[in-house]
Amino acid sequence: MGCVIMSYKLLDGKDLAARMKKAMSKEVEKLASEGIVPGLAVIIVGNDPASRIYVNNKRKDCEEVGIKSFEYALPEETPEEELLGLIDALNQDSSIDGILVQLPLPRHLDEVKVIRRISPEKDVDAFHPFNVGELMIGRPVFAPCTPAGVMELIKDANIDVAGKNCVVVGRSNIVGKPMAMLMLHENATVTICHSKTRDLKAMCSKADILISAIGKANYITADYVKEGAVVIDVGINRNAEGKVTGDVDFPEVSKKASAITPVPGGVGPMTRAMLLKNTIKACNMHNKKSLS
Ligand code: NDP
């Protein structure tokens, strides 16, 4: 009987996130011995089922490492002024180090206005224009969780980024654009693609590092991928049976890739871990501790 030899490295986000959480638990324990408990406030407006799952997961993650989580579940029809008032109060509350507003918000609420109201030093999602600007000039205090999680995975696997061709597919403010910026700061040569890109396949097949954040199941097939490329799949898609898949056709692409993330178990757990990391960082900053 022949055996199958895997020629690619699996970029296991679940494993790395677990290692990071272990280290963070120790850090939080040390803070607790000094009477300091990091606090994360999560605001959810309305009844979006996916948002509810994300918020529940955030609470569990906080519990796991010893961060105190505060949840504010507001009804769908909450007036904007009320939400902004809550953010103002949390900005002033010294037991809160991080504030996160779960997106998307109901249509009557102005997301940009709401995010702008969060104090940048408590903006652990790094969506506030101040933090976006800091990222742009290469000195981020907080990096957005998903792209930052991808960078951790790449570093942990000792993948050299400098000088490589990196293609990011997707240009959203929360994934594609900051992802491209982080890769650029690590000296990759970066191309950002989107739905209007001509000949996406040709662009992607030049990538040494291909990062897909589209949101279309199995869109990136093997013919988009160069032999030996590193492939990062940010996409989260659910099929009719509710099964989660990425943007990348894993069985076929993994035959060509030198390293690849699975979905689930790749970027998702890293996003969650980075939120905890940003919250602890915010706590250290608020308590004027040196940052690790
Ligand atoms: P958006 O819908 O905001 O952005 C999708 C991007 O993909 C857009 O820039 C869009 O282009 C581009 N796009 C769509 N179709 C194509 C196509 N056929 N060819 C090329 N580009 C295309 O999504 P997000 O950035 O918020 O998220 C992307 C994916 O990542 C989703 O599946 C989401 O669920 C997942 N996600 C995963 C996270 C994780 O932790 N793993 C965290 C956050 C998101 P255009 O701008 O032209 O419309």
XYZ file of C-alpha atoms and ligand atoms in Angstrom:
340
model
C 0.000 0.000 0.000
C 1.382 3.398 -0.937
C 1.331 6.193 1.548
C 0.494 9.812 0.799
C 3.324 12.199 1.558
C 2.164 15.706 2.352
C 4.472 18.128 0.600
C 2.939 21.251 2.065
C 3.186 22.787 5.501
C -0.172 23.194 7.189
C -0.405 26.630 8.799
C -2.354 25.529 11.841
C -4.016 28.595 13.361
C -5.810 26.561 15.978
C -2.541 25.300 17.375
C -0.798 28.692 17.298
C -3.815 30.439 18.845
C -3.802 27.858 21.670
C -0.095 28.513 22.285
C -0.700 32.261 22.275
C -3.620 31.918 24.696
C -1.478 29.913 27.084
C 1.152 32.662 27.108
C -1.527 35.341 27.475
C -3.115 33.541 30.443
C 0.243 33.753 32.206
C 0.522 37.449 31.394
C -2.991 38.107 32.706
C -2.210 36.102 35.850
C 0.805 38.320 36.465
C -1.304 41.438 36.011
C -3.920 40.024 38.401
C -1.229 39.572 41.050
C -0.759 43.350 40.828
C -4.508 43.928 41.104
C -4.967 44.652 37.392
C -7.642 42.867 35.350
C -7.917 43.622 31.620
C -11.490 44.437 30.594
C -13.130 44.159 27.177
C -16.527 45.701 26.424
C -18.412 44.161 23.516
C -21.457 45.947 22.145
C -23.923 44.064 19.974
C -26.965 45.768 18.450
C -29.830 43.639 17.127
C -30.257 39.912 16.588
C -27.974 38.928 13.748
C -27.313 35.207 14.429
C -23.741 35.247 13.064
C -22.891 38.298 15.198
C -24.343 36.532 18.245
C -22.045 33.545 17.653
C -19.009 35.843 17.280
C -19.878 37.723 20.484
C -20.372 34.472 22.429
C -16.996 33.239 21.186
C -15.333 36.464 22.273
C -16.768 36.045 25.756
C -15.503 32.443 25.963
C -12.043 33.486 24.740
C -11.860 36.226 27.380
C -12.871 33.791 30.118
C -10.220 31.348 28.962
C -7.346 33.789 29.476
C -8.750 35.721 32.439
C -9.868 38.926 30.699
C -13.083 40.339 32.130
C -15.691 40.723 29.427
C -18.626 43.084 29.585
C -21.410 42.525 27.117
C -23.909 45.183 26.062
C -26.724 43.673 23.992
C -28.888 46.484 22.645
C -32.184 46.104 20.786
C -32.276 46.399 16.995
C -34.050 49.778 17.089
C -31.551 51.452 19.464
C -31.232 55.143 18.525
C -27.755 56.266 17.421
C -27.485 58.791 20.248
C -28.019 56.036 22.812
C -25.274 53.880 21.306
C -22.900 56.856 21.147
C -23.747 57.663 24.782
C -22.820 54.116 25.821
C -19.501 54.396 23.987
C -18.803 57.735 25.714
C -19.435 56.108 29.098
C -17.179 53.152 28.285
C -14.453 55.506 27.061
C -14.479 57.064 30.537
C -14.677 53.776 32.465
C -11.242 52.828 33.820
C -12.194 49.140 34.211
C -12.600 48.916 30.423
C -9.423 48.644 28.340
C -10.932 47.655 25.011
C -14.212 48.529 23.304
C -15.551 46.567 20.371
C -18.728 47.222 18.432
C -19.791 44.056 16.623
C -20.353 44.771 12.934
C -22.473 44.937 10.873
C -24.775 47.395 12.635
C -28.470 47.773 11.756
C -28.931 50.047 8.738
C -30.122 53.120 10.636
C -26.794 53.344 12.489
C -23.811 55.042 10.876
C -20.916 52.590 11.284
C -18.221 55.158 10.541
C -19.637 57.620 13.071
C -19.961 54.894 15.715
C -16.404 53.601 15.244
C -15.031 57.153 15.323
C -16.596 57.625 18.746
C -14.469 54.878 20.345
C -11.397 56.282 22.025
C -8.455 55.246 19.774
C -6.593 53.913 22.800
C -9.464 51.492 23.498
C -10.027 50.618 19.830
C -8.846 46.997 20.001
C -10.359 46.197 16.588
C -8.157 48.983 15.130
C -10.948 50.307 12.904
C -10.797 53.939 14.130
C -9.297 56.259 11.478
C -6.550 57.217 13.951
C -5.394 53.602 14.183
C -5.864 53.107 10.446
C -3.541 56.098 9.934
C -0.976 54.769 12.406
C -0.961 51.480 10.506
C -0.505 53.332 7.218
C 2.601 55.149 8.458
C 4.042 51.937 9.824
C 3.668 52.448 13.549
C 0.467 50.670 14.545
C -0.450 50.564 18.222
C -3.198 48.087 17.439
C -3.231 46.158 14.187
C -6.585 44.848 12.957
C -7.075 41.328 14.274
C -7.440 39.288 11.082
C -4.460 40.676 9.144
C -2.366 40.737 12.318
C -3.288 37.088 12.907
C -2.147 36.208 9.385
C 1.205 37.910 10.030
C 1.641 35.894 13.259
C 0.972 32.649 11.369
C 3.501 33.582 8.687
C 6.135 34.539 11.272
C 5.536 31.418 13.336
C 6.160 29.293 10.237
C 9.411 31.224 9.534
C 8.173 32.261 6.113
C 10.321 35.018 4.709
C 8.217 37.853 3.316
C 10.828 40.414 2.246
C 11.040 40.825 -1.517
C 8.286 38.286 -2.201
C 5.373 38.940 -4.531
C 2.286 39.057 -2.368
C -1.164 39.200 -3.920
C -4.080 40.101 -1.648
C -7.506 39.412 -3.133
C -10.070 41.685 -1.452
C -9.832 45.364 -0.518
C -12.123 45.756 2.485
C -11.136 48.136 5.265
C -11.060 45.343 7.824
C -9.144 42.672 5.909
C -7.770 43.380 2.424
C -6.348 46.888 2.805
C -4.705 46.473 6.229
C -3.420 43.046 5.162
C -1.687 44.614 2.183
C -0.224 47.333 4.391
C 1.215 44.856 6.917
C 2.799 42.836 4.117
C 4.223 46.021 2.624
C 5.763 46.965 5.974
C 7.449 43.550 5.948
C 8.929 44.471 2.548
C 6.768 42.313 0.322
C 5.906 43.643 -3.129
C 2.162 43.866 -2.805
C -0.657 43.749 -5.346
C -4.251 44.269 -4.221
C -6.942 42.656 -6.369
C -10.724 43.068 -6.244
C -13.865 42.346 -8.224
C -12.868 44.734 -11.027
C -9.387 43.252 -11.474
C -8.769 42.065 -15.023
C -7.543 38.500 -15.274
C -7.412 37.665 -11.597
C -6.020 34.244 -12.419
C -2.933 35.729 -14.107
C -2.380 38.110 -11.169
C -2.728 35.381 -8.555
C -0.487 32.952 -10.383
C 2.414 35.404 -9.978
C 2.087 35.352 -6.191
C 4.726 33.846 -3.915
C 2.256 34.576 -1.123
C -1.431 34.551 -2.059
C -3.960 35.840 0.464
C -7.621 35.433 -0.370
C -10.280 37.478 1.425
C -13.143 37.352 -1.041
C -15.974 35.435 0.612
C -16.696 32.995 -2.229
C -16.424 29.271 -1.576
C -13.697 27.425 -3.500
C -13.132 30.383 -5.847
C -9.345 30.054 -5.792
C -8.673 26.847 -7.679
C -5.279 25.265 -8.417
C -4.897 27.165 -11.703
C -4.738 30.456 -9.737
C -1.762 29.239 -7.739
C 1.940 29.132 -8.536
C 3.847 25.959 -7.682
C 5.343 26.366 -4.195
C 3.262 29.420 -3.208
C 2.176 30.168 0.346
C -1.634 30.306 0.374
C -3.595 32.055 3.114
C -7.351 31.595 3.078
C -9.208 34.265 5.045
C -12.629 33.463 3.591
C -15.425 32.072 5.695
C -18.312 30.689 3.666
C -21.132 28.416 4.679
C -22.603 25.875 2.290
C -26.265 24.774 2.283
C -25.616 22.269 5.090
C -23.975 24.967 7.222
C -20.472 23.572 6.717
C -17.738 26.226 6.783
C -15.389 26.445 3.809
C -12.812 28.978 2.711
C -12.231 30.744 -0.603
C -9.595 28.211 -1.592
C -10.136 24.770 -3.094
C -7.981 23.150 -0.415
C -7.696 19.573 -1.772
C -6.380 20.731 -5.147
C -4.439 23.859 -4.110
C -2.619 22.031 -1.308
C -0.998 19.829 -3.976
C 0.786 22.921 -5.361
C 1.287 25.094 -2.266
C 4.376 24.989 -0.048
C 2.267 26.139 2.905
C -1.475 26.633 3.291
C -4.052 27.490 5.949
C -7.033 25.198 6.497
C -10.602 26.478 6.924
C -11.722 26.078 9.615
C -8.702 26.107 11.908
C -6.505 28.605 10.052
C -7.036 32.352 10.140
C -10.257 32.281 12.205
C -8.687 31.219 15.539
C -5.861 33.698 14.949
C -8.329 36.581 14.577
C -9.806 35.655 17.949
C -6.399 35.377 19.599
C -5.306 38.775 18.285
C -8.301 40.476 19.879
C -7.161 39.147 23.247
C -3.626 40.280 22.509
C -4.807 43.795 21.627
C -6.913 43.953 24.796
C -3.954 42.987 26.990
C -1.823 45.520 25.125
C -4.436 48.218 25.777
C -4.495 47.243 29.461
C -0.710 47.468 29.688
C -0.828 50.866 27.995
C -3.529 52.159 30.315
C -1.512 50.987 33.287
C 1.676 52.394 31.741
C 3.437 49.061 31.540
C 6.113 48.339 28.983
C 4.669 46.543 25.991
C 5.708 43.096 24.879
P -16.049 42.191 1.924
O -17.287 41.638 1.309
O -16.084 43.496 2.604
O -14.915 42.260 0.786
C -14.750 41.269 -0.167
C -13.703 41.698 -1.151
O -13.547 40.680 -2.118
C -14.069 42.992 -1.911
O -12.965 43.842 -1.972
C -14.476 42.479 -3.292
O -14.163 43.376 -4.340
C -13.611 41.232 -3.420
N -14.213 40.296 -4.346
C -15.470 39.785 -4.328
N -15.650 38.948 -5.350
C -14.492 38.935 -6.049
C -14.051 38.281 -7.219
N -14.866 37.453 -7.889
N -12.821 38.498 -7.650
C -11.979 39.327 -6.991
N -12.338 39.981 -5.857
C -13.581 39.782 -5.411
O -15.538 41.049 2.880
P -14.462 41.068 4.098
O -13.185 41.648 3.640
O -15.103 41.583 5.313
O -14.272 39.497 4.290
C -13.775 38.669 3.260
C -13.958 37.226 3.661
O -13.195 36.981 4.813
C -15.392 36.819 4.021
O -15.586 35.483 3.658
C -15.413 36.952 5.530
O -16.383 36.112 6.119
C -14.031 36.492 5.854
N -13.514 36.987 7.123
C -12.828 36.101 7.868
C -12.283 36.458 9.045
C -11.521 35.440 9.799
O -11.269 35.637 10.969
N -11.094 34.355 9.170
C -12.446 37.809 9.586
C -13.098 38.729 8.689
C -13.627 38.298 7.497
P -14.870 44.832 -4.504
O -14.237 45.704 -3.464
O -14.530 45.234 -5.883
O -16.332 44.605 -4.269
